Structure formats: structure tokens, C-alpha cells
Amino acid sequence: MFKDKISKELVRERMAYPYEIKVRMTERRLSEFITYYGESGVAVSISGGLDSTAAMHFIHARYPRVEAVSVLGIECRDNIKMVMKIRDEWGVKVNTAAPKMTQEAVIKEFGYPVVSKRAAKSLSYLQNPTEENANSRRLALTGITNEGKYAKTWVLAKKWRFLIDAPFKISAKCCYYMKETAADNWAKENGKASIVATLVEESQSRMNGYCKKGGCNSFEGRGESTPFSFWTRQDILRYLHENNVEISAAYGEIVKDENGIYKTTKAQRTGCPICMFGMERDGTPNRFQRMYYEDNSRWQQAIFKWGYKEVLDFFIENGFTNYQYYPQEILDQMQPDENKQLNLFDK
């Protein structure tokens, strides 16, 4: 069963539909997909984050025998606890998928995930120029495509070009090997079609993939459904809030302001704690400063054993002072020459 591509204009039109219509649309797409594969033939990818928690709750209420799969090793502690609650309190069968490589091995072989997935891909090409990636490098630096057209969204911002000469490797492959491939391999080995709670508003690549696939459901190969693609973050928060769904403690609570906008009282985004995608938009404390208190053993491991100190220091030296990795109150207590900072792995 194949579908024709759909336009971005149509997707944006769907994203603007009223919330109640989106709920009914998602119900229809899930019905189509699960009827085709059966409740025992699909699995929902969950991380303990807002999107997958909402998706699992929505699906479990309608199809209680549908299972879940999670790659726990790369999630923060609070999200892992949320996955365990989905298993123990909701009664969802949660399967765990294991990556073929360790995260340390992926980072050391391919490079660090910085700025964004698209920028990291461009920086990887620019750090490792070859004849094969010449077009990709030109696109990153000039925005000129193979057809000679200008594509502004693919141009690497000037503020990130100092990273081309960074003394460390950069790559967007960590998530691919640690999460996407792990979940995909599990689904293949267990004969499951996948349901994934991605939103097209999150990135241009997700929008492109959704349009190319022709919508939410793909029956090609093992099959994949992204039935919440046209939902917005506000829709997700509204669903969780109105249905009194417990969320990961990392986000705090969901509140509605005087303008009717839903917000979380703590983190706005979570994910792999050591991923640096979008870090420039972190408030204070940033993700590493929070990790210092919330999971200090992982903080120590990332900063000193896996080389994140060198990466973050390089950003700071180039003017990105919001890339501090010690909490501000700790920095305030330090002397100027104390930047060698405690390293438990040297003990």
C-alpha cells in the first residue's frame, strides 16, 4: 500500500485544525494501522518524554493490548521512572531495546552531537572534506543546491562556523545508533510495526519525511505510523493536562496561563541528557547544570571521561557563556585559576 506525496501546505493546514478534529483524525489513522497489523503486531516507541507519554496514554485507552518499546540507557532518570510507571501502573508491556554500540564508543568514533541535527551533519562534512561530500559542503556554506537553487534553511549559520576547526569531531549519528537503530532492530527481530510519536513542527526533516511518506501511515516494509504528526506541542500539553496524565518529574507540572497557553513549570524539553542539540536555547540552569545535581555520576562521566569538558570549554571560549557546565552557585565559589575542577575519574 503506497501513497502519493503530500504538500507542506496541506500539512500546515492540518496543524491548524481545531484540537477536537485532530483527535478524531488520529483515531482514524490508528484504527487503519492497527486494524491492518493487529494489536499484537505493533509497538509504540516511548521515552518517558511528553510526546510519547501522551501517545501511549491515547493509544492504551483505545487499544490496551498494544505494547511499547524503549531504549532506557539514553534517557534521564526522571524519564526512566516515567517509563517504569507506564509499565507498572498503566499495565503496558514495555520491552527494552539495547544499542549495538555503547554511547561512549559512538561519540568517540563519530563525534559529538552539537547545535542541531542538521548543523551537526553539515559540520561533519566540513570537518571531513571528500569528493563525495562536496555538494553537501557547498550547500552548507552557500545554500546552493545541485539544481543551482538557493536553499536558505540548509546554510550553516555563521555563528557556528567556528566549529569547523574545533579540536573534536562533530556528528549527528549518536541518536541514530543509540535510539533509532536500537528500536528499529528490536522491531525487526520481533516482527512489529512501529508507532512513533513525532511531531512535524519539531524539525524540517520530520516535515519532509512526513510529506514524502504521504501522511501518517506507511505500510511499506514492516510498517510505521506517526499518527500525531500534525499535532502541535500545545495539543500534546492540552491532552496531558485535560486527561490528568502524570508526566515525568523533569517537566514539573503543566499549567495554563492567562492567555490559554500551556507550559511546563520545569524543563521544556528532555531527551538524552548529554545531547547538545538546541542547548543555546536552554535557560538557566542549562541541561548540564541541572544534571550536576540530578545525576552527578553521569555528569562526571560525560564531562571528564567522555570529553564534554573540552567541547563545552570550546563553546565558552568562543563567547557562548551559557554553555557553562557547573551550576552558577558553584562557579561563584571558584577562584579564577580553579577551572581544572574536580575530576572523580582521576582518583
CSV table of C-alpha atoms in Angstrom, one decimal:
chain,number,residue,atom,x,y,z
A,1,MET,CA,0.0,0.0,0.0
A,2,PHE,CA,1.7,3.2,-1.2
A,3,LYS,CA,0.6,6.8,-1.0
A,4,ASP,CA,1.4,9.8,-3.1
A,5,LYS,CA,3.4,12.6,-1.5
A,6,ILE,CA,1.5,15.4,0.2
A,7,SER,CA,2.3,19.1,0.2
A,8,LYS,CA,3.7,21.0,3.1
A,9,GLU,CA,0.8,23.4,2.7
A,10,LEU,CA,-1.7,20.6,3.4
A,11,VAL,CA,0.3,19.5,6.4
A,12,ARG,CA,0.3,23.1,7.8
A,13,GLU,CA,-3.5,23.2,7.1
A,14,ARG,CA,-3.9,20.1,9.2
A,15,MET,CA,-1.8,21.5,12.0
A,16,ALA,CA,-4.1,24.5,12.2
A,17,TYR,CA,-7.2,22.3,12.6
A,18,PRO,CA,-9.1,22.5,15.9
A,19,TYR,CA,-7.8,20.2,18.6
A,20,GLU,CA,-11.0,18.1,18.6
A,21,ILE,CA,-10.7,17.4,14.9
A,22,LYS,CA,-7.1,16.3,15.3
A,23,VAL,CA,-8.1,13.8,18.0
A,24,ARG,CA,-10.7,12.2,15.6
A,25,MET,CA,-8.1,12.2,12.7
A,26,THR,CA,-5.6,10.4,14.9
A,27,GLU,CA,-8.2,7.9,16.0
A,28,ARG,CA,-8.9,7.1,12.3
A,29,ARG,CA,-5.3,6.7,11.4
A,30,LEU,CA,-4.6,4.5,14.4
A,31,SER,CA,-7.7,2.4,13.5
A,32,GLU,CA,-6.4,2.0,10.0
A,33,PHE,CA,-2.9,1.0,11.1
A,34,ILE,CA,-3.8,-1.3,14.0
A,35,THR,CA,-6.6,-3.0,12.1
A,36,TYR,CA,-4.0,-3.8,9.4
A,37,TYR,CA,-1.3,-5.2,11.7
A,38,GLY,CA,-3.4,-6.2,14.8
A,39,GLU,CA,-2.9,-5.0,18.4
A,40,SER,CA,-0.2,-7.7,18.9
A,41,GLY,CA,1.6,-6.7,15.7
A,42,VAL,CA,2.6,-3.1,16.6
A,43,ALA,CA,4.7,-1.4,19.3
A,44,VAL,CA,4.8,2.2,20.4
A,45,SER,CA,8.2,3.8,20.9
A,46,ILE,CA,8.3,5.6,24.3
A,47,SER,CA,11.0,7.6,26.0
A,48,GLY,CA,9.2,9.0,29.1
A,49,GLY,CA,9.0,12.4,27.4
A,50,LEU,CA,5.8,14.4,26.9
A,51,ASP,CA,5.1,13.3,23.3
A,52,SER,CA,5.5,9.6,23.8
A,53,THR,CA,3.7,9.7,27.2
A,54,ALA,CA,0.7,11.4,25.6
A,55,ALA,CA,0.8,9.0,22.6
A,56,MET,CA,1.0,5.9,24.8
A,57,HIS,CA,-1.9,7.1,27.0
A,58,PHE,CA,-4.0,7.9,24.0
A,59,ILE,CA,-3.4,4.5,22.4
A,60,HIS,CA,-3.6,2.4,25.6
A,61,ALA,CA,-7.1,3.9,26.3
A,62,ARG,CA,-8.3,2.5,22.9
A,63,TYR,CA,-6.0,-0.5,22.3
A,64,PRO,CA,-5.0,-1.8,25.7
A,65,ARG,CA,-3.0,-4.8,24.3
A,66,VAL,CA,-0.6,-2.7,22.3
A,67,GLU,CA,3.0,-3.0,23.6
A,68,ALA,CA,5.7,-0.4,23.9
A,69,VAL,CA,9.5,-0.4,23.3
A,70,SER,CA,12.0,1.9,25.0
A,71,VAL,CA,15.8,2.5,24.9
A,72,LEU,CA,16.2,3.3,28.5
A,73,GLY,CA,20.0,3.7,28.6
A,74,ILE,CA,20.0,7.1,27.0
A,75,GLU,CA,17.1,8.7,28.9
A,76,CYS,CA,17.3,10.9,32.0
A,77,ARG,CA,16.4,9.4,35.4
A,78,ASP,CA,13.0,11.0,35.6
A,79,ASN,CA,12.0,9.8,32.2
A,80,ILE,CA,13.1,6.3,33.0
A,81,LYS,CA,10.9,6.4,36.1
A,82,MET,CA,8.0,7.6,33.9
A,83,VAL,CA,8.6,4.6,31.6
A,84,MET,CA,8.5,2.3,34.6
A,85,LYS,CA,5.2,3.9,35.7
A,86,ILE,CA,3.7,3.3,32.3
A,87,ARG,CA,4.7,-0.4,32.7
A,88,ASP,CA,3.8,-0.9,36.4
A,89,GLU,CA,0.8,1.4,36.9
A,90,TRP,CA,-0.7,1.6,33.5
A,91,GLY,CA,-0.2,-2.1,32.7
A,92,VAL,CA,1.5,-1.6,29.4
A,93,LYS,CA,4.0,-4.3,28.4
A,94,VAL,CA,7.2,-2.3,27.9
A,95,ASN,CA,10.0,-4.0,26.0
A,96,THR,CA,13.6,-2.7,26.2
A,97,ALA,CA,15.9,-2.3,23.2
A,98,ALA,CA,19.7,-2.3,23.5
A,99,PRO,CA,22.0,-0.5,21.1
A,100,LYS,CA,24.7,-2.5,19.4
A,101,MET,CA,27.4,0.1,20.4
A,102,THR,CA,28.0,1.9,23.7
A,103,GLN,CA,27.3,5.6,23.7
A,104,GLU,CA,30.9,6.4,24.5
A,105,ALA,CA,32.0,4.3,21.5
A,106,VAL,CA,29.6,6.1,19.2
A,107,ILE,CA,30.7,9.6,20.3
A,108,LYS,CA,34.4,8.7,20.1
A,109,GLU,CA,34.1,7.1,16.7
A,110,PHE,CA,31.7,9.6,15.0
A,111,GLY,CA,31.7,12.8,17.1
A,112,TYR,CA,29.7,14.9,19.5
A,113,PRO,CA,26.1,16.0,18.8
A,114,VAL,CA,26.2,19.8,19.0
A,115,VAL,CA,23.9,22.7,17.9
A,116,SER,CA,21.3,20.7,15.9
A,117,LYS,CA,21.0,17.5,13.8
A,118,ARG,CA,21.2,19.5,10.6
A,119,ALA,CA,24.1,21.7,11.7
A,120,ALA,CA,26.0,18.6,13.1
A,121,LYS,CA,25.7,16.9,9.7
A,122,SER,CA,27.0,19.9,7.9
A,123,LEU,CA,29.9,20.3,10.3
A,124,SER,CA,30.8,16.7,10.0
A,125,TYR,CA,31.1,17.1,6.2
A,126,LEU,CA,33.1,20.3,6.6
A,127,GLN,CA,35.4,18.7,9.1
A,128,ASN,CA,36.0,15.8,6.8
A,129,PRO,CA,36.0,17.1,3.2
A,130,THR,CA,35.9,14.5,0.4
A,131,GLU,CA,34.9,14.5,-3.2
A,132,GLU,CA,31.8,12.6,-2.3
A,133,ASN,CA,30.5,15.3,0.1
A,134,ALA,CA,31.5,18.3,-2.0
A,135,ASN,CA,27.9,19.1,-2.8
A,136,SER,CA,26.8,18.8,0.9
A,137,ARG,CA,29.7,21.2,1.9
A,138,ARG,CA,28.7,23.7,-0.8
A,139,LEU,CA,25.1,23.6,0.4
A,140,ALA,CA,26.2,24.2,4.0
A,141,LEU,CA,28.4,27.2,3.1
A,142,THR,CA,26.4,28.8,0.3
A,143,GLY,CA,22.9,27.3,0.3
A,144,ILE,CA,23.3,26.4,-3.4
A,145,THR,CA,21.7,23.1,-4.3
A,146,ASN,CA,22.7,20.6,-7.0
A,147,GLU,CA,20.0,22.3,-9.2
A,148,GLY,CA,21.5,25.7,-8.7
A,149,LYS,CA,18.7,27.0,-6.4
A,150,TYR,CA,19.2,28.8,-3.1
A,151,ALA,CA,18.0,26.9,0.0
A,152,LYS,CA,18.4,29.2,2.9
A,153,THR,CA,17.4,26.6,5.5
A,154,TRP,CA,20.4,24.5,4.7
A,155,VAL,CA,23.0,27.2,5.2
A,156,LEU,CA,25.2,26.7,8.3
A,157,ALA,CA,24.8,29.9,10.4
A,158,LYS,CA,27.9,32.0,10.6
A,159,LYS,CA,27.9,31.9,14.4
A,160,TRP,CA,28.5,28.1,14.2
A,161,ARG,CA,31.3,28.1,11.6
A,162,PHE,CA,34.0,28.4,14.3
A,163,LEU,CA,33.1,24.7,15.0
A,164,ILE,CA,34.6,23.7,11.6
A,165,ASP,CA,38.0,24.0,13.2
A,166,ALA,CA,37.0,22.5,16.6
A,167,PRO,CA,39.6,20.2,18.2
A,168,PHE,CA,37.0,17.5,18.4
A,169,LYS,CA,34.8,15.6,16.0
A,170,ILE,CA,31.2,16.5,15.4
A,171,SER,CA,28.4,14.2,14.2
A,172,ALA,CA,24.6,13.7,14.2
A,173,LYS,CA,24.9,9.9,14.4
A,174,CYS,CA,24.6,9.4,18.1
A,175,CYS,CA,20.8,9.4,18.2
A,176,TYR,CA,20.7,7.2,15.1
A,177,TYR,CA,22.9,4.4,16.6
A,178,MET,CA,21.7,4.8,20.2
A,179,LYS,CA,18.0,5.2,19.7
A,180,GLU,CA,16.6,4.9,16.2
A,181,THR,CA,18.6,1.8,15.1
A,182,ALA,CA,18.1,0.1,18.5
A,183,ALA,CA,14.3,0.5,18.4
A,184,ASP,CA,14.3,-0.4,14.7
A,185,ASN,CA,16.4,-3.6,15.2
A,186,TRP,CA,14.1,-4.6,18.1
A,187,ALA,CA,11.0,-4.2,15.9
A,188,LYS,CA,12.6,-6.2,13.1
A,189,GLU,CA,13.6,-9.0,15.4
A,190,ASN,CA,10.1,-9.2,17.0
A,191,GLY,CA,8.1,-8.7,13.9
A,192,LYS,CA,6.4,-5.4,15.0
A,193,ALA,CA,5.2,-2.4,13.0
A,194,SER,CA,6.2,0.8,14.7
A,195,ILE,CA,4.1,3.7,16.1
A,196,VAL,CA,6.2,6.8,16.8
A,197,ALA,CA,5.1,10.0,18.5
A,198,THR,CA,6.9,12.5,16.4
A,199,LEU,CA,5.6,16.0,15.5
A,200,VAL,CA,6.4,17.6,12.2
A,201,GLU,CA,6.7,21.0,13.9
A,202,GLU,CA,9.8,19.8,15.6
A,203,SER,CA,12.0,19.9,12.5
A,204,GLN,CA,12.2,20.4,8.8
A,205,SER,CA,13.4,16.9,8.3
A,206,ARG,CA,10.4,15.5,10.1
A,207,MET,CA,8.2,17.6,7.9
A,208,ASN,CA,10.0,16.4,4.7
A,209,GLY,CA,9.7,12.8,5.8
A,210,TYR,CA,6.0,13.1,6.6
A,211,CYS,CA,5.3,14.7,3.2
A,212,LYS,CA,7.4,12.1,1.4
A,213,LYS,CA,5.6,9.2,3.2
A,214,GLY,CA,2.3,10.7,2.1
A,215,GLY,CA,0.9,11.1,5.6
A,216,CYS,CA,0.8,9.3,8.9
A,217,ASN,CA,0.7,5.6,7.9
A,218,SER,CA,3.2,3.7,5.8
A,219,PHE,CA,2.5,0.0,5.1
A,220,GLU,CA,5.8,-0.4,3.2
A,221,GLY,CA,8.2,-2.9,4.7
A,222,ARG,CA,7.4,-3.6,8.3
A,223,GLY,CA,5.1,-0.5,8.5
A,224,GLU,CA,5.4,2.7,10.5
A,225,SER,CA,2.8,5.1,11.8
A,226,THR,CA,3.2,8.7,13.1
A,227,PRO,CA,-0.4,9.4,13.9
A,228,PHE,CA,0.3,12.5,16.0
A,229,SER,CA,2.5,14.2,13.3
A,230,PHE,CA,0.1,17.1,12.7
A,231,TRP,CA,-0.4,17.8,16.5
A,232,THR,CA,1.5,20.7,18.0
A,233,ARG,CA,3.2,20.9,21.3
A,234,GLN,CA,0.2,22.8,22.6
A,235,ASP,CA,-2.0,20.0,21.6
A,236,ILE,CA,0.2,17.5,23.4
A,237,LEU,CA,0.2,19.6,26.6
A,238,ARG,CA,-3.5,20.1,26.4
A,239,TYR,CA,-4.2,16.4,26.1
A,240,LEU,CA,-2.0,15.6,29.1
A,241,HIS,CA,-3.5,18.4,31.1
A,242,GLU,CA,-7.1,17.7,30.3
A,243,ASN,CA,-6.7,14.0,30.9
A,244,ASN,CA,-4.8,14.4,34.1
A,245,VAL,CA,-1.9,12.3,32.8
A,246,GLU,CA,1.1,12.1,35.1
A,247,ILE,CA,4.3,13.3,33.4
A,248,SER,CA,8.0,12.9,34.0
A,249,ALA,CA,9.1,14.9,37.0
A,250,ALA,CA,11.7,16.5,34.8
A,251,TYR,CA,9.0,18.7,33.3
A,252,GLY,CA,7.4,19.7,36.6
A,253,GLU,CA,3.7,20.4,36.1
A,254,ILE,CA,1.6,21.5,33.2
A,255,VAL,CA,-0.1,24.9,33.8
A,256,LYS,CA,-2.3,27.1,31.7
A,257,ASP,CA,-1.5,30.8,31.7
A,258,GLU,CA,-3.9,33.8,31.4
A,259,ASN,CA,-3.7,33.6,27.6
A,260,GLY,CA,-4.7,30.0,27.5
A,261,ILE,CA,-1.1,28.8,26.7
A,262,TYR,CA,0.0,25.5,28.2
A,263,LYS,CA,3.5,25.4,29.7
A,264,THR,CA,5.6,23.1,31.9
A,265,THR,CA,6.9,24.5,35.1
A,266,LYS,CA,10.4,22.9,34.8
A,267,ALA,CA,12.1,21.6,31.7
A,268,GLN,CA,10.5,22.4,28.3
A,269,ARG,CA,12.4,19.6,26.5
A,270,THR,CA,14.1,16.4,27.7
A,271,GLY,CA,15.9,13.6,26.0
A,272,CYS,CA,19.3,12.1,26.1
A,273,PRO,CA,21.0,14.1,28.9
A,274,ILE,CA,24.3,14.6,27.1
A,275,CYS,CA,22.9,15.6,23.7
A,276,MET,CA,23.8,19.2,23.0
A,277,PHE,CA,21.2,19.8,20.3
A,278,GLY,CA,19.3,23.1,21.0
A,279,MET,CA,21.5,23.9,24.0
A,280,GLU,CA,21.8,27.5,23.1
A,281,ARG,CA,18.1,27.9,23.9
A,282,ASP,CA,18.4,26.5,27.4
A,283,GLY,CA,17.6,28.8,30.1
A,284,THR,CA,19.5,28.9,33.4
A,285,PRO,CA,20.3,26.4,34.7
A,286,ASN,CA,21.0,24.6,31.4
A,287,ARG,CA,20.9,20.9,30.9
A,288,PHE,CA,24.4,20.2,32.2
A,289,GLN,CA,24.0,22.5,35.2
A,290,ARG,CA,20.8,20.6,36.1
A,291,MET,CA,22.5,17.2,35.6
A,292,TYR,CA,25.2,18.2,38.1
A,293,TYR,CA,22.6,17.9,40.9
A,294,GLU,CA,20.1,15.4,39.3
A,295,ASP,CA,22.6,12.8,38.1
A,296,ASN,CA,26.1,13.7,39.2
A,297,SER,CA,27.6,10.3,38.3
A,298,ARG,CA,26.5,10.7,34.7
A,299,TRP,CA,27.7,14.4,34.8
A,300,GLN,CA,31.1,13.3,35.9
A,301,GLN,CA,31.2,10.6,33.3
A,302,ALA,CA,30.3,12.9,30.4
A,303,ILE,CA,32.3,15.9,31.4
A,304,PHE,CA,35.6,14.2,32.3
A,305,LYS,CA,35.6,10.7,30.9
A,306,TRP,CA,33.8,11.3,27.6
A,307,GLY,CA,35.4,14.6,26.8
A,308,TYR,CA,32.5,17.0,27.2
A,309,LYS,CA,34.6,19.4,29.2
A,310,GLU,CA,36.8,20.1,26.1
A,311,VAL,CA,33.7,20.6,24.0
A,312,LEU,CA,31.9,22.9,26.4
A,313,ASP,CA,35.0,24.9,27.1
A,314,PHE,CA,35.5,25.4,23.4
A,315,PHE,CA,32.0,26.9,23.2
A,316,ILE,CA,32.6,29.1,26.2
A,317,GLU,CA,35.9,30.3,24.8
A,318,ASN,CA,34.1,31.4,21.7
A,319,GLY,CA,31.6,33.5,23.5
A,320,PHE,CA,28.8,31.0,24.4
A,321,THR,CA,28.9,31.6,28.1
A,322,ASN,CA,25.5,29.9,28.5
A,323,TYR,CA,27.4,26.6,27.9
A,324,GLN,CA,28.7,26.5,31.4
A,325,TYR,CA,28.6,23.0,32.9
A,326,TYR,CA,28.9,23.9,36.6
A,327,PRO,CA,25.9,25.4,38.4
A,328,GLN,CA,26.3,29.2,38.8
A,329,GLU,CA,26.5,28.9,42.6
A,330,ILE,CA,29.4,26.6,42.2
A,331,LEU,CA,31.1,28.9,39.7
A,332,ASP,CA,30.7,31.8,42.0
A,333,GLN,CA,32.7,30.0,44.7
A,334,MET,CA,35.5,29.1,42.4
A,335,GLN,CA,38.7,31.1,42.1
A,336,PRO,CA,39.8,32.2,38.6
A,337,ASP,CA,42.5,29.5,38.5
A,338,GLU,CA,40.2,26.7,39.6
A,339,ASN,CA,39.0,25.8,36.2
A,340,LYS,CA,40.7,22.5,36.5
A,341,GLN,CA,37.7,21.5,38.6
A,342,LEU,CA,37.2,18.2,40.4
A,343,ASN,CA,37.5,15.1,38.3
A,344,LEU,CA,36.4,11.9,40.1
A,345,PHE,CA,37.8,9.8,37.3
A,346,ASP,CA,41.3,10.9,38.1
A,347,LYS,CA,41.0,9.5,41.6
